[in-house]
PDB file of C-alpha atoms in Angstrom:
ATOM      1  CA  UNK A   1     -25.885 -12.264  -2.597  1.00  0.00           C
ATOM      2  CA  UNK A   2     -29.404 -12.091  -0.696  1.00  0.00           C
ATOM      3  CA  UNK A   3     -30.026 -15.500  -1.997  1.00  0.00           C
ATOM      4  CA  UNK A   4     -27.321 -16.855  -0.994  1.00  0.00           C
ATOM      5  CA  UNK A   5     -27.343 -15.254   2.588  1.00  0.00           C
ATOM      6  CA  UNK A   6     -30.596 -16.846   2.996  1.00  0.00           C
ATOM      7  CA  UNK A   7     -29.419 -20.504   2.348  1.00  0.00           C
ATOM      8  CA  UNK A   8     -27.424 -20.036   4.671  1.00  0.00           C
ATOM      9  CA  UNK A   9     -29.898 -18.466   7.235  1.00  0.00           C
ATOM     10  CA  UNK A  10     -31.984 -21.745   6.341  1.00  0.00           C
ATOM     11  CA  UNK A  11     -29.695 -23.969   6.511  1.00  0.00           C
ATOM     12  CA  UNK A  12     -28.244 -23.007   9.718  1.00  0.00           C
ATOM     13  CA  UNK A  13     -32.091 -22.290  10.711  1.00  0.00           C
ATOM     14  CA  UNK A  14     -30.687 -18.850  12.066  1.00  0.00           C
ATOM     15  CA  UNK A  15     -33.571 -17.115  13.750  1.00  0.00           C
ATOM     16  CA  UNK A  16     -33.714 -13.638  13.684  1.00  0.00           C
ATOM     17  CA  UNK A  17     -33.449 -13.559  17.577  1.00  0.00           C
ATOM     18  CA  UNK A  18     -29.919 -14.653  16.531  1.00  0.00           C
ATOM     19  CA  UNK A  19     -29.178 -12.080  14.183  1.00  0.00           C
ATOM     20  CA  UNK A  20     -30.435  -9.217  16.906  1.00  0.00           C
ATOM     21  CA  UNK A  21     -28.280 -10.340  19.423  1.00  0.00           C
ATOM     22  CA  UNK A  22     -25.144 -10.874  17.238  1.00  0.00           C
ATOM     23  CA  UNK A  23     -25.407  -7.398  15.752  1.00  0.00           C
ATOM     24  CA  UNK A  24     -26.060  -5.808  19.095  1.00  0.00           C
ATOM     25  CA  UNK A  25     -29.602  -5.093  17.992  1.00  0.00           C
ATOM     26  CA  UNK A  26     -28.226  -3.144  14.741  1.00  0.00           C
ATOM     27  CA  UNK A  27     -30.467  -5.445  12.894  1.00  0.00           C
ATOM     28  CA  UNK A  28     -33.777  -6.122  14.230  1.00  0.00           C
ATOM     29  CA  UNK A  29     -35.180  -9.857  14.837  1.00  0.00           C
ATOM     30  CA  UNK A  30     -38.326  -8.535  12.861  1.00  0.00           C
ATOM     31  CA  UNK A  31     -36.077  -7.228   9.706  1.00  0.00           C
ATOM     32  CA  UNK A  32     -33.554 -10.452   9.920  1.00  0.00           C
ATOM     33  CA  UNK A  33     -36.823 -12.595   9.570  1.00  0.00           C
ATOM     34  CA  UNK A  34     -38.321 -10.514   6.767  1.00  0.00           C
ATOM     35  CA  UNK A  35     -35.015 -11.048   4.532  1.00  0.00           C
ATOM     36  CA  UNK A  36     -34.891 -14.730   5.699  1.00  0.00           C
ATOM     37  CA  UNK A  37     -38.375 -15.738   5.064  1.00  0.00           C
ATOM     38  CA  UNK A  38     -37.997 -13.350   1.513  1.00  0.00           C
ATOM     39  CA  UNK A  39     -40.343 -10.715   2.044  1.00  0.00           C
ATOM     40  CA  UNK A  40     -37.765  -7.980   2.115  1.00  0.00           C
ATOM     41  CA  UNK A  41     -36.336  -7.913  -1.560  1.00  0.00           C
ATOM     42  CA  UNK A  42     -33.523  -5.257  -1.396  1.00  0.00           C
ATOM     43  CA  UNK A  43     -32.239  -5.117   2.279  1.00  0.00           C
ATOM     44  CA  UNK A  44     -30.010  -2.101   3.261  1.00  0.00           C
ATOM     45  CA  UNK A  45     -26.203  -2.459   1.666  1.00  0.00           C
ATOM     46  CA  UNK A  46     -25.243  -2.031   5.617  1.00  0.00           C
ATOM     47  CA  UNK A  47     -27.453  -4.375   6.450  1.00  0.00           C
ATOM     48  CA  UNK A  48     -26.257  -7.204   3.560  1.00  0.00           C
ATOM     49  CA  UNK A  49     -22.597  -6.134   5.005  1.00  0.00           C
ATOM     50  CA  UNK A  50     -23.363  -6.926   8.833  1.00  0.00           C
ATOM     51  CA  UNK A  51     -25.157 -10.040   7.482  1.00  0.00           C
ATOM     52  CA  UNK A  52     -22.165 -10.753   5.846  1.00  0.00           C
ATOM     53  CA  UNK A  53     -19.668 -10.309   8.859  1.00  0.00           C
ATOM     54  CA  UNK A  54     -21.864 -11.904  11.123  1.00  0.00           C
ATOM     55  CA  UNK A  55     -22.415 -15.616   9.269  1.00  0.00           C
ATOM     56  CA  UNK A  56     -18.968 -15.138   8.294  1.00  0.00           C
ATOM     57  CA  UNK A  57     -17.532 -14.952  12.076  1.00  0.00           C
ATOM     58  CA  UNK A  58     -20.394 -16.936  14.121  1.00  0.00           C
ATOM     59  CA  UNK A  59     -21.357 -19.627  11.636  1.00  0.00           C
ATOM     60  CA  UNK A  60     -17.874 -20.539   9.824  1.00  0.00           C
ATOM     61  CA  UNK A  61     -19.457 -19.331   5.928  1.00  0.00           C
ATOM     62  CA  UNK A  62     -16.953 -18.270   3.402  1.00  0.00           C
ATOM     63  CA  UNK A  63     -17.133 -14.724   2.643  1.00  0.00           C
ATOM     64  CA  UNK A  64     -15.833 -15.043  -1.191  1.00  0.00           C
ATOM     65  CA  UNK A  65     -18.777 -17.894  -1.692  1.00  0.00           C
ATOM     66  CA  UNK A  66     -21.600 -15.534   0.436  1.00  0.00           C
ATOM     67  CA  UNK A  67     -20.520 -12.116  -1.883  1.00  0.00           C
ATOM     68  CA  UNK A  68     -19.527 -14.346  -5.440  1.00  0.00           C
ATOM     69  CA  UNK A  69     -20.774 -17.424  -4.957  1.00  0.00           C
ATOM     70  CA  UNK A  70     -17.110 -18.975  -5.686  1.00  0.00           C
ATOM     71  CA  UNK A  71     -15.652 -21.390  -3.739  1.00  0.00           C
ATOM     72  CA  UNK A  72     -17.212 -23.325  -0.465  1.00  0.00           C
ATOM     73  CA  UNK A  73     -20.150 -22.255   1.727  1.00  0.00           C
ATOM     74  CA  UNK A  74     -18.171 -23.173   4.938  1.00  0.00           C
ATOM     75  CA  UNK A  75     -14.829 -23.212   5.488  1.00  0.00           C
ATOM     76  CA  UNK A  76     -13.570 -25.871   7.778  1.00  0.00           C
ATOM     77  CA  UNK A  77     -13.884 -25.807  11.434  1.00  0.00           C
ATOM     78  CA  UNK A  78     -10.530 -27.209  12.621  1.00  0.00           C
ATOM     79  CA  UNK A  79     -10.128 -24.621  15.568  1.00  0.00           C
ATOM     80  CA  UNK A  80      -7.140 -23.186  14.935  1.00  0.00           C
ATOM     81  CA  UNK A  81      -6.552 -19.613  15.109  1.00  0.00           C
ATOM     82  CA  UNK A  82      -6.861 -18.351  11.606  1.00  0.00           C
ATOM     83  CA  UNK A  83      -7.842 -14.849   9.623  1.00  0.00           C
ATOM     84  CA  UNK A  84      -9.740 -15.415   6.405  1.00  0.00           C
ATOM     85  CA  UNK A  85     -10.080 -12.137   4.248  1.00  0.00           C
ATOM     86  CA  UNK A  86     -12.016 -12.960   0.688  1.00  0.00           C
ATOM     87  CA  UNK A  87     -12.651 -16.256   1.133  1.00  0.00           C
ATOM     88  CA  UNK A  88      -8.340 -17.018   1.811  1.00  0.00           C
ATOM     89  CA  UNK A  89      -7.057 -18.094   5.422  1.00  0.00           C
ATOM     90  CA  UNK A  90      -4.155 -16.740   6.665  1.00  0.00           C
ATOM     91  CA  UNK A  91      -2.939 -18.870   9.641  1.00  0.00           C
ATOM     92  CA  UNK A  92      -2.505 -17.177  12.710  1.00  0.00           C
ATOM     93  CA  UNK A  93       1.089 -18.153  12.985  1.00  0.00           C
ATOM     94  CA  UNK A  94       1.728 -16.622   9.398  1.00  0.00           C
ATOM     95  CA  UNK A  95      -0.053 -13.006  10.123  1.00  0.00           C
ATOM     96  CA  UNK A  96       2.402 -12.729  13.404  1.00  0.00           C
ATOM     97  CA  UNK A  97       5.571 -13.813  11.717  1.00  0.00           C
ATOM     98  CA  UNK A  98       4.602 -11.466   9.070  1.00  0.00           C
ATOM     99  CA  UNK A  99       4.147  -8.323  11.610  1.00  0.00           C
ATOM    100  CA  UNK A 100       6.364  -9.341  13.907  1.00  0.00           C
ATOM    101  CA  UNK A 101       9.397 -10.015  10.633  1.00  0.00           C
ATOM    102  CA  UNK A 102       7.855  -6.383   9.379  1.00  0.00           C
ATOM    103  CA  UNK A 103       6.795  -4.457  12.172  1.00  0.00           C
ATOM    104  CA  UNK A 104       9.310  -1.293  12.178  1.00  0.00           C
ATOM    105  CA  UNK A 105       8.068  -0.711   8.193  1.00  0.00           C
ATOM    106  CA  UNK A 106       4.723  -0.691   9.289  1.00  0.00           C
ATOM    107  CA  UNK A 107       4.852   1.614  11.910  1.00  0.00           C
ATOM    108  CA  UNK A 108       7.113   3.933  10.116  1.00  0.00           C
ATOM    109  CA  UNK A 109       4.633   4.350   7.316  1.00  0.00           C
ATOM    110  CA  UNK A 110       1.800   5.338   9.595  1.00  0.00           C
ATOM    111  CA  UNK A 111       1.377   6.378  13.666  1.00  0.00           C
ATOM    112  CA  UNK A 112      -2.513   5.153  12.770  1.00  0.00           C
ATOM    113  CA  UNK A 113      -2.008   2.036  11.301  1.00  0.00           C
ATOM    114  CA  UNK A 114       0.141   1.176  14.695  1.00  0.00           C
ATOM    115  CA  UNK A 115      -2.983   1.855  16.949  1.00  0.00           C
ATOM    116  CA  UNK A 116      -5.197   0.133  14.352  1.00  0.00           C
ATOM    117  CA  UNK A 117      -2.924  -2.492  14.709  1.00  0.00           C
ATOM    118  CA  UNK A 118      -2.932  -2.630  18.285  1.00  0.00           C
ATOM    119  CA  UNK A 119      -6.727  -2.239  18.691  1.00  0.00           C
ATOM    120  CA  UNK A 120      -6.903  -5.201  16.376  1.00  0.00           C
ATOM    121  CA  UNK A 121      -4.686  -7.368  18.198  1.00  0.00           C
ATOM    122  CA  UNK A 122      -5.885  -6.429  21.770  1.00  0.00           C
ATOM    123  CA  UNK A 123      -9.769  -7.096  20.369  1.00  0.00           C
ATOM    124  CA  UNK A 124      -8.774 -10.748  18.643  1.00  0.00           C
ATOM    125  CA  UNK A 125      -6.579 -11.739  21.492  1.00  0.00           C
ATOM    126  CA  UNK A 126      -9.081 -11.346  24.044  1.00  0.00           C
ATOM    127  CA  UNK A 127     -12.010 -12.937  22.106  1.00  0.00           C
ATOM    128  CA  UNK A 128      -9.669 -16.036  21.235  1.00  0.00           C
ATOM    129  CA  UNK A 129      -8.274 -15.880  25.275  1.00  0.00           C
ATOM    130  CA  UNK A 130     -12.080 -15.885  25.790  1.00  0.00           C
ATOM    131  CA  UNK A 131     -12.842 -18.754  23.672  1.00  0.00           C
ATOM    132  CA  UNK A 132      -9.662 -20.532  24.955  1.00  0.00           C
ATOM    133  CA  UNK A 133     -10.692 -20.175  28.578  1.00  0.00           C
ATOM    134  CA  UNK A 134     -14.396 -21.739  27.477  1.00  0.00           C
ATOM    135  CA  UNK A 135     -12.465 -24.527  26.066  1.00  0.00           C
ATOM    136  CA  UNK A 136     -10.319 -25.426  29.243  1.00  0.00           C
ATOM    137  CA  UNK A 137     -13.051 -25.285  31.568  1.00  0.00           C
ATOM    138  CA  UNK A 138     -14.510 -27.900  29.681  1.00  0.00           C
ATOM    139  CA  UNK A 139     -11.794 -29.706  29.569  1.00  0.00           C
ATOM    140  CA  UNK A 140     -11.422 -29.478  33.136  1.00  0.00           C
ATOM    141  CA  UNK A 141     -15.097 -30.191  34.013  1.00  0.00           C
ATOM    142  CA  UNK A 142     -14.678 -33.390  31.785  1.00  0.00           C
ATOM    143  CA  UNK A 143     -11.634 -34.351  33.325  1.00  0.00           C
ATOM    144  CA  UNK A 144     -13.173 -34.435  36.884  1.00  0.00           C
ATOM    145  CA  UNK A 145     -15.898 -36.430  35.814  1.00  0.00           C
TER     146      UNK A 145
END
C-alpha cells in the first residue's frame, strides 16, 4: 500500500505542505515528504489511513486500488454528487432514496445511528453547498465577462 500511495503522491506531485494542511497538521509536511521521497519505510497504520482518506477525497484516487491495488487509480471526475466506499460509488440520488425509502428502520434500530446519520448529512451537505456556491460564483463571474 505505501508504494502505491507514493505513485500517487508523485504523480499528483503532492507536496507535503499539501498533506499538512489537508490533515489539519495531523501529519507533518516533514513526515509526508519522508514517506513520499521513501525514506520512511513503515509509516504509522494511522498515518497510511489519513493518507488514505485524504488522496481518496482531495485527489479523486480509488480507495480499493490505493489498499489492493484492484481496480483504477482514479475514479472519474464527472462532478456529481457521489459516495464511494471500497472502491464502489453509490450515487447520491441512490444513498437518499435508500434512507429516505428506509429511514423509520434505521432509526428504530439505534437513537446513535440517527445522530450519526445526521452529523453525516449536515457535514456532506455543507461541504457540497460549499463547493456548489464556488461553482456558481464562477459561473457568475464568467457570465459577466
Amino acid at each position: 500500500m505505501v508504494d502505491r500511495i507514493i505513485k500517487v503522491l508523485k504523480e499528483k506531485n503532492i507536496s507535503g505542505y499539501q498533506i499538512r494542511e489537508k490533515s489539519n497538521g495531523l501529519i507533518s509536511q516533514v513526515s509526508a515528504d519522508k514517506i513520499k521521497n521513501g525514506k520512511t519505510q513503515n509509516p504509522r497504520k494511522s498515518t497510511l489511513e489519513l493518507l488514505v482518506k485524504i488522496l481518496c477525497t482531495h485527489y479523486n484516487v480509488s480507495k480499493d486500488w490505493l489498499i489492493n491495488g484492484k481496480g483504477e487509480i482514479y475514479l472519474d471526475n464527472d462532478d456529481s454528487f457521489f459516495l464511494e466506499k471500497h472502491g464502489v460509488r453509490f450515487e447520491a440520488i441512490e444513498i437518499i432514496d435508500h434512507f429516505v425509502q428506509n429511514k423509520d428502520e434505521y432509526f428504530k434500530r439505534s437513537e446513535y445511528l440517527k445522530l450519526f446519520v445526521k452529523d453525516l448529512v449536515e457535514k456532506g451537505v455543507t461541504e457540497r453547498l460549499n463547493e456548489l456556491k464556488e461553482y456558481l460564483n464562477m459561473i457568475n463571474i464568467n457570465s459577466k465577462n
